Short mmCIF file of C-alpha atoms and ligand atoms in Angstrom, two decimals:
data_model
loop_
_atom_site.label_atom_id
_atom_site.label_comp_id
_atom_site.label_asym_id
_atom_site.label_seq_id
_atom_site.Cartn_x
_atom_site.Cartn_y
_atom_site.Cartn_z
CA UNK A 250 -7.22 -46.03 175.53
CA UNK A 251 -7.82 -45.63 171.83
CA UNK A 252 -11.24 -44.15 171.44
CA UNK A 253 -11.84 -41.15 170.53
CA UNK A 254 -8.60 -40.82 168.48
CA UNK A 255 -8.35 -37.65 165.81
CA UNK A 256 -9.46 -38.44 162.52
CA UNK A 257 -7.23 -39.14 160.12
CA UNK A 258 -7.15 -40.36 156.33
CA UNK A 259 -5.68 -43.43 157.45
CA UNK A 260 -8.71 -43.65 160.03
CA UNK A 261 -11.52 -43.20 157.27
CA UNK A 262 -11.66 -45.56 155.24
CA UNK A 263 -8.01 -47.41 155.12
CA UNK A 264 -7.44 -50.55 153.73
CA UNK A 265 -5.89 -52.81 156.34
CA UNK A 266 -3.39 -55.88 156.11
CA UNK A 267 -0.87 -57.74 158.74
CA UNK A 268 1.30 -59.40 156.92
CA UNK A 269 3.48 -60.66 160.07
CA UNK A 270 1.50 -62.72 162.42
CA UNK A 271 2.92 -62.80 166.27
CA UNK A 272 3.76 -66.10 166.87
CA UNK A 273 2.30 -65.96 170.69
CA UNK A 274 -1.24 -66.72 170.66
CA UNK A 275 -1.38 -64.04 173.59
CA UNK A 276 0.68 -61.58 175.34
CA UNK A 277 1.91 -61.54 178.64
CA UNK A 278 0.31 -61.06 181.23
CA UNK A 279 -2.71 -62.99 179.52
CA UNK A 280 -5.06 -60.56 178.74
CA UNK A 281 -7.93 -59.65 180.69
CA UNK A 282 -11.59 -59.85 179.07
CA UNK A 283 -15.27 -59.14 179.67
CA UNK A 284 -17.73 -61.24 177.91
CA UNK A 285 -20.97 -59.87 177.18
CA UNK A 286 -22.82 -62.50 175.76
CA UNK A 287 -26.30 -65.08 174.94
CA UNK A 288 -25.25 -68.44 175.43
CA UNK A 289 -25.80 -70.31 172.82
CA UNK A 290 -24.07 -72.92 170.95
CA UNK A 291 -21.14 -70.97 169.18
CA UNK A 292 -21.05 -68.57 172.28
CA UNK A 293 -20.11 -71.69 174.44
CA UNK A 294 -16.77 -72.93 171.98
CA UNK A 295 -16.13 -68.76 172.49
CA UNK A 296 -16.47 -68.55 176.03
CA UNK A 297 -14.16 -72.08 176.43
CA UNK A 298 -11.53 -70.45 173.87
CA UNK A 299 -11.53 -67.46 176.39
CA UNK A 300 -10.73 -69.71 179.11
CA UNK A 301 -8.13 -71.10 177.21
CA UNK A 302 -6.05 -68.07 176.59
CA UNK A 303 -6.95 -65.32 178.71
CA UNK A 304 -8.26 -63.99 182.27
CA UNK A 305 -12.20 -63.96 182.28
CA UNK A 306 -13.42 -61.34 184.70
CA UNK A 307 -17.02 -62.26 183.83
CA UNK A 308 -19.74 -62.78 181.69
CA UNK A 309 -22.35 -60.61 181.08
CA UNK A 310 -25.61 -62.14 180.26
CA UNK A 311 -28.24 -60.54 177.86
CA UNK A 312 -31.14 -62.50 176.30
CA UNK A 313 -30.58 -63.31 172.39
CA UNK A 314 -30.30 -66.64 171.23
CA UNK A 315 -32.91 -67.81 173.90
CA UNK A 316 -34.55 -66.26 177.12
CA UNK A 317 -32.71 -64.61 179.43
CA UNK A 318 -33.39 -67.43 182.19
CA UNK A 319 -32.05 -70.12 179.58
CA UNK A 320 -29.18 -68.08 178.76
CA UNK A 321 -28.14 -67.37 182.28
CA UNK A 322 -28.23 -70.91 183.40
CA UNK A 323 -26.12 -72.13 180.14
CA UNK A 324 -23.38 -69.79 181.29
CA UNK A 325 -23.28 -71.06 185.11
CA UNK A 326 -23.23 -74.48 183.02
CA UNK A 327 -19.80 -73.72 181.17
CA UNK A 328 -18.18 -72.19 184.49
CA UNK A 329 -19.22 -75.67 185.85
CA UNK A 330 -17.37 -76.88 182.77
CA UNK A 331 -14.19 -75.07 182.55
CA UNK A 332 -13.58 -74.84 186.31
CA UNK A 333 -12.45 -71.60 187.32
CA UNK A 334 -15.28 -68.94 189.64
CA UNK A 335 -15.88 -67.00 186.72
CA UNK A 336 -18.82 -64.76 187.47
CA UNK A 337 -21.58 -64.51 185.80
CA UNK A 338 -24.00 -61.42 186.10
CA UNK A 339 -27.54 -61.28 184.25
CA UNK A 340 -28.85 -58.64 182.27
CA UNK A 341 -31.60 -57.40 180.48
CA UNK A 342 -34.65 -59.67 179.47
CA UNK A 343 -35.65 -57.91 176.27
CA UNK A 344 -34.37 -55.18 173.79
CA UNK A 345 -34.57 -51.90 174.36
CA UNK A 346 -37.57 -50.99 172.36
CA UNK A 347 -39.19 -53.20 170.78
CA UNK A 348 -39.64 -57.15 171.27
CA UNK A 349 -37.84 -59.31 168.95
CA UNK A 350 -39.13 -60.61 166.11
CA UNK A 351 -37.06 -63.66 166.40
CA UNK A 352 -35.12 -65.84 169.00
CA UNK A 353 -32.72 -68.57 167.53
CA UNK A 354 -34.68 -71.48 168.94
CA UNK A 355 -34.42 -73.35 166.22
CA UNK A 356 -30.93 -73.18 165.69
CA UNK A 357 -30.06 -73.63 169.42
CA UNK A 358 -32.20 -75.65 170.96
CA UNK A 359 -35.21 -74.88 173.15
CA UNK A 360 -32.66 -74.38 176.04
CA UNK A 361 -29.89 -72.72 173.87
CA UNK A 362 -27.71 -75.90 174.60
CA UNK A 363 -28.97 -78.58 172.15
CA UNK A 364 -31.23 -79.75 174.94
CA UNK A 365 -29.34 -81.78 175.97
CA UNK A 366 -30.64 -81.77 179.82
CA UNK A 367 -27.62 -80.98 181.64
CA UNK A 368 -28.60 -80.68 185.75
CA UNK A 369 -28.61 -77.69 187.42
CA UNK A 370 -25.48 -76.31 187.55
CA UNK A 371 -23.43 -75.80 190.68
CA UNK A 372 -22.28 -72.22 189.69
CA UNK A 373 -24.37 -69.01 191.03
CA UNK A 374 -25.24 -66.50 189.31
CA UNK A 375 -24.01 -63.09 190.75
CA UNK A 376 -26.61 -60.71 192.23
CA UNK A 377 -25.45 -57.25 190.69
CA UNK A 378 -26.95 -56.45 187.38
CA UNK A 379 -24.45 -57.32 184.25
CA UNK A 380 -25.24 -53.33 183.20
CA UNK A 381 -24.01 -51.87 186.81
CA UNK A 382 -20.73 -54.99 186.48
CA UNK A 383 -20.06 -53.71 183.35
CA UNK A 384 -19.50 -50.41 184.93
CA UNK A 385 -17.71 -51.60 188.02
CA UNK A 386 -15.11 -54.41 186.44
CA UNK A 387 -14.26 -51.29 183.70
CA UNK A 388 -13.43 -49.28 186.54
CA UNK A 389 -11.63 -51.35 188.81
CA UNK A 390 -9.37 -53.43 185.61
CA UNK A 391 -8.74 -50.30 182.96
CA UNK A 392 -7.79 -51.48 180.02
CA UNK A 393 -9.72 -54.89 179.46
CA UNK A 394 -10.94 -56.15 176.28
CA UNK A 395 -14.58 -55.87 175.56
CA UNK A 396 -15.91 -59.02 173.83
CA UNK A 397 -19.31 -58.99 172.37
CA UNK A 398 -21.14 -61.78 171.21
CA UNK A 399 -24.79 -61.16 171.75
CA UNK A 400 -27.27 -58.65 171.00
CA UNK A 401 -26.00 -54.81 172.16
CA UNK A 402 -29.06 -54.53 174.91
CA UNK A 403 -26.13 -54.36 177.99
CA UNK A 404 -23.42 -52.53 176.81
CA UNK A 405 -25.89 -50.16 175.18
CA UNK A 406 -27.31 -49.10 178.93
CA UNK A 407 -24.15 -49.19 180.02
CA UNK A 408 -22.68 -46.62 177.97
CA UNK A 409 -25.85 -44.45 178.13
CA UNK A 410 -25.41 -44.97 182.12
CA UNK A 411 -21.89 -43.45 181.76
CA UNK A 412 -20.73 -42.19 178.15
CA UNK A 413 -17.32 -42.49 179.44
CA UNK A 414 -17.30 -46.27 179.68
CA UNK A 415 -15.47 -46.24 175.97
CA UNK A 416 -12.52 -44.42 177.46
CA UNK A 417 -11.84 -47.68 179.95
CA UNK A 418 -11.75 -50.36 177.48
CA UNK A 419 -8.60 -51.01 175.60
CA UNK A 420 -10.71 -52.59 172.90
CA UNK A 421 -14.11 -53.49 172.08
CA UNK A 422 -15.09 -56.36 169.70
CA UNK A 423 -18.48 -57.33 168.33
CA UNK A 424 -19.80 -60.12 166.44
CA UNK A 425 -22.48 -58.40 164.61
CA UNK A 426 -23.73 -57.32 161.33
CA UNK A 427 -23.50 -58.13 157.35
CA UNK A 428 -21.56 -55.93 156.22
CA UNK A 429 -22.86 -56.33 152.54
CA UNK A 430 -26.06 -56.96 153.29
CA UNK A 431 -26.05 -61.16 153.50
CA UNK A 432 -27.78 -61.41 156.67
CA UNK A 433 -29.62 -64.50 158.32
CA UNK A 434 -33.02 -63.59 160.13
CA UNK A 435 -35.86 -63.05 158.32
CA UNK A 436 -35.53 -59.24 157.52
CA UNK A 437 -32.97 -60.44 154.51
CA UNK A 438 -29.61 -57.62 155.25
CA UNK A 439 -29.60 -58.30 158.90
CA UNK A 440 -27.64 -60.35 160.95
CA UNK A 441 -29.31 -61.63 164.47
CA UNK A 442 -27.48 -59.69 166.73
CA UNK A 443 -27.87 -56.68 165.37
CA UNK A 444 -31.57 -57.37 164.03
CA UNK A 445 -32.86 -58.31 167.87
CA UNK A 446 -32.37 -55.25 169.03
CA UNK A 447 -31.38 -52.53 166.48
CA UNK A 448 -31.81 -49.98 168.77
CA UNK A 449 -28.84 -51.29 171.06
CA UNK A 450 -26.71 -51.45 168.45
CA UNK A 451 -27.33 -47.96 166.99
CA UNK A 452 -26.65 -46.46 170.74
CA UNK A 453 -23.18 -48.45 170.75
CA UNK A 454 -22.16 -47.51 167.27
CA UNK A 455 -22.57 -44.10 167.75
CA UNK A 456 -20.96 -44.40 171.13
CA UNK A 457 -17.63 -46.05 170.57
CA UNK A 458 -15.47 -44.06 168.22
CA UNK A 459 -13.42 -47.55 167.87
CA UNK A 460 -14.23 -51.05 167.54
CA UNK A 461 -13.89 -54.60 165.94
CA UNK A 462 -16.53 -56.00 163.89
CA UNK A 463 -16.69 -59.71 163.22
CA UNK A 464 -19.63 -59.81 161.06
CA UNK A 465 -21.95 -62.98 159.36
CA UNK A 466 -20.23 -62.70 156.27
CA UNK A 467 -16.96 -63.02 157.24
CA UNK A 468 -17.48 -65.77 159.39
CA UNK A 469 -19.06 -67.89 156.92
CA UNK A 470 -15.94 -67.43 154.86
CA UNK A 471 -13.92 -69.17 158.32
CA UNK A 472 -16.04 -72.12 158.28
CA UNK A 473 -14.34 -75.01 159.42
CA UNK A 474 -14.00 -78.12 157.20
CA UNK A 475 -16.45 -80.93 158.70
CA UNK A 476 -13.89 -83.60 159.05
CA UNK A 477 -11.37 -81.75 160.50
CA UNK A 478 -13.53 -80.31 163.20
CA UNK A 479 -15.22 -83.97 163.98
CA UNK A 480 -11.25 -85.09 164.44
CA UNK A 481 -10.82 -82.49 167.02
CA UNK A 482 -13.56 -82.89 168.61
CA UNK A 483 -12.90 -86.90 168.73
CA UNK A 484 -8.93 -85.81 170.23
CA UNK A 485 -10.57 -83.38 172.80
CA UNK A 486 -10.78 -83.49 176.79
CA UNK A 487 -14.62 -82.65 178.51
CA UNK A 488 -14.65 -79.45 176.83
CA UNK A 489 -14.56 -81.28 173.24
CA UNK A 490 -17.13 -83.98 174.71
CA UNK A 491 -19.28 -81.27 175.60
CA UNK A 492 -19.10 -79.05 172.80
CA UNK A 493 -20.20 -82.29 170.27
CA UNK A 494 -23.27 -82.50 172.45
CA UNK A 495 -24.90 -79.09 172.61
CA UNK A 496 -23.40 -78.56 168.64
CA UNK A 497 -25.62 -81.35 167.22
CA UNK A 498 -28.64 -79.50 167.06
CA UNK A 499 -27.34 -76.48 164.99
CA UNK A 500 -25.57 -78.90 163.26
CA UNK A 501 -28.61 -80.81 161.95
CA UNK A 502 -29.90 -77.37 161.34
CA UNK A 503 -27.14 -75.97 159.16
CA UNK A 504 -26.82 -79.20 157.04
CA UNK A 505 -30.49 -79.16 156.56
CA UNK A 506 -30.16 -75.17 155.14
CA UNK A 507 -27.43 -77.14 152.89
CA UNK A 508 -24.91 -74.85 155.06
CA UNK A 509 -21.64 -76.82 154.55
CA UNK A 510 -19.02 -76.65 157.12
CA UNK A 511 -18.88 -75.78 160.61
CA UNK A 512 -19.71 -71.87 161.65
CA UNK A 513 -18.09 -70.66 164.52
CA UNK A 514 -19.60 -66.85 164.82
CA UNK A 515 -18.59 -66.10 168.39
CA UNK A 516 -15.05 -67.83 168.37
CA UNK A 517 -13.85 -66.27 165.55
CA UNK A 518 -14.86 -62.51 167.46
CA UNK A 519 -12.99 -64.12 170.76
CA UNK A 520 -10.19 -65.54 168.46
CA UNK A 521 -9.63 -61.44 167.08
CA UNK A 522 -10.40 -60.18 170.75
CA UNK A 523 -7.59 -62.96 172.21
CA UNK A 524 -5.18 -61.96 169.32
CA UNK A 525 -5.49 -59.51 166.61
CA UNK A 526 -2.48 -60.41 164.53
CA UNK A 527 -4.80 -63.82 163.67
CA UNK A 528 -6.64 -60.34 161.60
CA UNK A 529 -4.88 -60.93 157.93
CA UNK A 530 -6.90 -58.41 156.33
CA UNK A 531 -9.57 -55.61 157.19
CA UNK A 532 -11.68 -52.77 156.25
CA UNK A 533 -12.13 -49.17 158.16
CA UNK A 534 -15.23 -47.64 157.37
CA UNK A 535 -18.58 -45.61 159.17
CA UNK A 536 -21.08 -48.42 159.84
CA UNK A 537 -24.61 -47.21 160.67
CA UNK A 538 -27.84 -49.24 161.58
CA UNK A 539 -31.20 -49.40 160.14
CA UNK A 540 -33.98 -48.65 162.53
CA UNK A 541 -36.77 -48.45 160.59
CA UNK A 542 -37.00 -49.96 157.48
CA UNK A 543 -39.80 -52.52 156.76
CA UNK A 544 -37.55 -54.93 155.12
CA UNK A 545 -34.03 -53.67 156.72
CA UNK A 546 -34.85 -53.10 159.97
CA UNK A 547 -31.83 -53.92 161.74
CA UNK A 548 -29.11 -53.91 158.96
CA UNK A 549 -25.52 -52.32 159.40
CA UNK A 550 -25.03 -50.06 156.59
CA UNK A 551 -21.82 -49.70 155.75
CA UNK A 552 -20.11 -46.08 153.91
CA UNK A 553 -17.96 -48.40 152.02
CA UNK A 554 -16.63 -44.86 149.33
CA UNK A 555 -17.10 -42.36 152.20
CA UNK A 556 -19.71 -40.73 150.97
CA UNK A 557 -20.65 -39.31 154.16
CA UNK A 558 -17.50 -38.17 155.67
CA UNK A 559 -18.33 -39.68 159.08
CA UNK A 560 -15.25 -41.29 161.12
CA UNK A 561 -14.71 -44.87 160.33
CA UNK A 562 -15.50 -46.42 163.78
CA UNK A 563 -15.64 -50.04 162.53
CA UNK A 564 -12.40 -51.92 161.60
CA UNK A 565 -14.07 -54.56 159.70
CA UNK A 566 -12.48 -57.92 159.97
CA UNK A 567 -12.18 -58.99 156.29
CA UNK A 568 -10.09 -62.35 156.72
CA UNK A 569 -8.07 -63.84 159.08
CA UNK A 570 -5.41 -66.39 159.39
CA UNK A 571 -7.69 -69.91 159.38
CA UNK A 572 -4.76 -71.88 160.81
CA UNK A 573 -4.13 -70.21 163.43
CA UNK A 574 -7.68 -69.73 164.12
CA UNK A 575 -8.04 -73.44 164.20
CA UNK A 576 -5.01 -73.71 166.77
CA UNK A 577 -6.53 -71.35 168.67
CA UNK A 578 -10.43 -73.63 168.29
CA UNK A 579 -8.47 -77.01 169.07
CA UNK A 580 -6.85 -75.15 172.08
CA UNK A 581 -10.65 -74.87 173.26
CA UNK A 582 -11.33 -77.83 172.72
CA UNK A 583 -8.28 -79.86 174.65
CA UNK A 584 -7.35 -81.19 171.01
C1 BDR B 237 -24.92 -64.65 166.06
O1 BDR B 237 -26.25 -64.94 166.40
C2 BDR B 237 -26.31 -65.97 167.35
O2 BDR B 237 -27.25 -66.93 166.99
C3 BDR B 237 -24.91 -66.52 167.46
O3 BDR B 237 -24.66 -66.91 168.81
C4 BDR B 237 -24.02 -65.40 167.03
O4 BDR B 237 -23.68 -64.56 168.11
C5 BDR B 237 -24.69 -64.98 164.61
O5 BDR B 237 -25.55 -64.23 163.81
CA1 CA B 238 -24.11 -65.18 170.45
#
């Protein structure tokens, strides 16, 4: 396990680069993750690209994008989809403090799926709480990847449930943040996930001494060229038929904010999670988040010049290989 490693100069605030990317999208065994997630438009192509490369021991369900009940439901609809008994356990309803300012309704969908009316879907969900499975699964499989995709709300109890969970995870990964302050809610330097429940976020920042960060920024700078993504998802299988569906919504949304280009948040975090020689270039620094500001509530403050001394917990993804992300998308997609 590679929290709590010594600090080192390399560790605060080291410039890093992979020049040589593996040429296997995944090691051997395929690796084993744990989703924690709000499903969600670009959580769904994240949790089929999961599916596609790796071992899902479960999802974890937390409320973000929509309502917990929405965004439990929308997960037993994509174990429907991809076919395996993935299970999925629900969460918490609401941050940790405060309520949220904000859902993403309106990027979404009422439903979180494009409402799109899918039936009720055959898949149960599991009756233990996603908190106490978090717990469990990082006991029984040690060294799992940790994905992240929603707000922090779960793995935030979790860890204040037992401050050792950090120690079992061979990695976690978050999609979270703007790391220069480009955000997209309505308090201008913060990202949703971090903005719905700052709170969460502060607890897990402060409790992992190690961790990916996938934030807004970068993955508007891994948008996906329109035509290209309309050709794969015209090549596809199911997966690609029902990924077009629930996508039109934010779709219509994102041209009308004049947003070119096709935004995959939560699959680019999975696509670093599934394999992190895809990571071309990234940033080690302290990240910290705003609790209480009227107008930054929510942001992730980056030490960028180390002016604090802290221990650069964040390896901030900077850029990453875009073709091979885009294999790894298509893969998802049956293209
Ligand atoms: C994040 O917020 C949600 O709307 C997306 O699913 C993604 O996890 C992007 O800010
Ligand atoms: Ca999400």
């Amino acid at each position: 396990m590679e929290n709590r490693e010594p600090e080192t100069p390399e560790r605060r605030g080291a410039t890093f680069s992979h020049p040589h990317p593996h040429p296997h999208p995944h090691p051997h065994p395929p690796m084993k993750l744990l989703i924690d997630t709000d499903p969600g438009v670009d959580d769904a192509l994240a949790i089929l690209m999961a599916h596609a490369h790796a071992d899902v021991l479960g999802l974890t369900i937390g409320a973000g994008n929509v309502g917990l009940g929405h965004t439990v439901r929308n997960a037993r609809t994509l174990v429907d989809l991809v076919g395996v008994a993935t299970p999925v356990f629900a969460g918490c309803p609401s941050p940790l403090v405060r309520l949220p300012e904000e859902d993403a309704v309106h990027v979404h969908g009422a439903d979180g799926l494009g409402d799109v009316g899918f039936p009720e879907p055959k898949a149960v969900a599991a009756d233990e709480h996603a908190v106490h499975a978090i717990l469990r699964l990082t006991r029984e499989q040690p060294g799992l990847t940790l994905v992240a995709l929603g707000p922090l709300t779960n793995l935030a109890l979790a860890v204040r449930l037992d401050p050792s969970l950090p120690q079992r995870v061979q990695r976690l990964v978050i999609m979270g943040g703007a790391v220069t302050g480009l955000g997209n809610t309505g308090k201008i330097p913060a990202e949703f996930n971090i903005g719905f429940d700052p709170e969460a976020a502060h607890v897990v920042f402060e409790a992992f001494s190690r961790f990916d960060l996938v934030d807004w920024e970068v993955v508007l700078r891994h948008a996906f060229d329109d035509e290209a993504f309309n050709g794969w998802l015209a090549a596809g299988d199911r997966r690609a038929t029902f990924f077009e569906q629930v996508f039109r919504t934010a779709r219509a949304f994102n041209a009308k904010r004049g947003r070119r280009g096709v935004i995959a948040a939560d699959a680019l975090a999975m696509a670093v999670a599934i394999d992190p020689s895809i990571v071309t270039r990234a940033e080690e620094r302290h990240v910290a988040v705003e609790l209480d500001g009227r107008l930054t509530r929510g942001a992730t403050v980056v030490d960028w010049t180390d002016r604090l001394g802290r221990p650069a917990q964040a390896r901030i993804v900077m850029s990453v290989d875009q073709e091979r992300f885009a294999a790894m998308v298509r893969r998802a997609l049956g293209a």
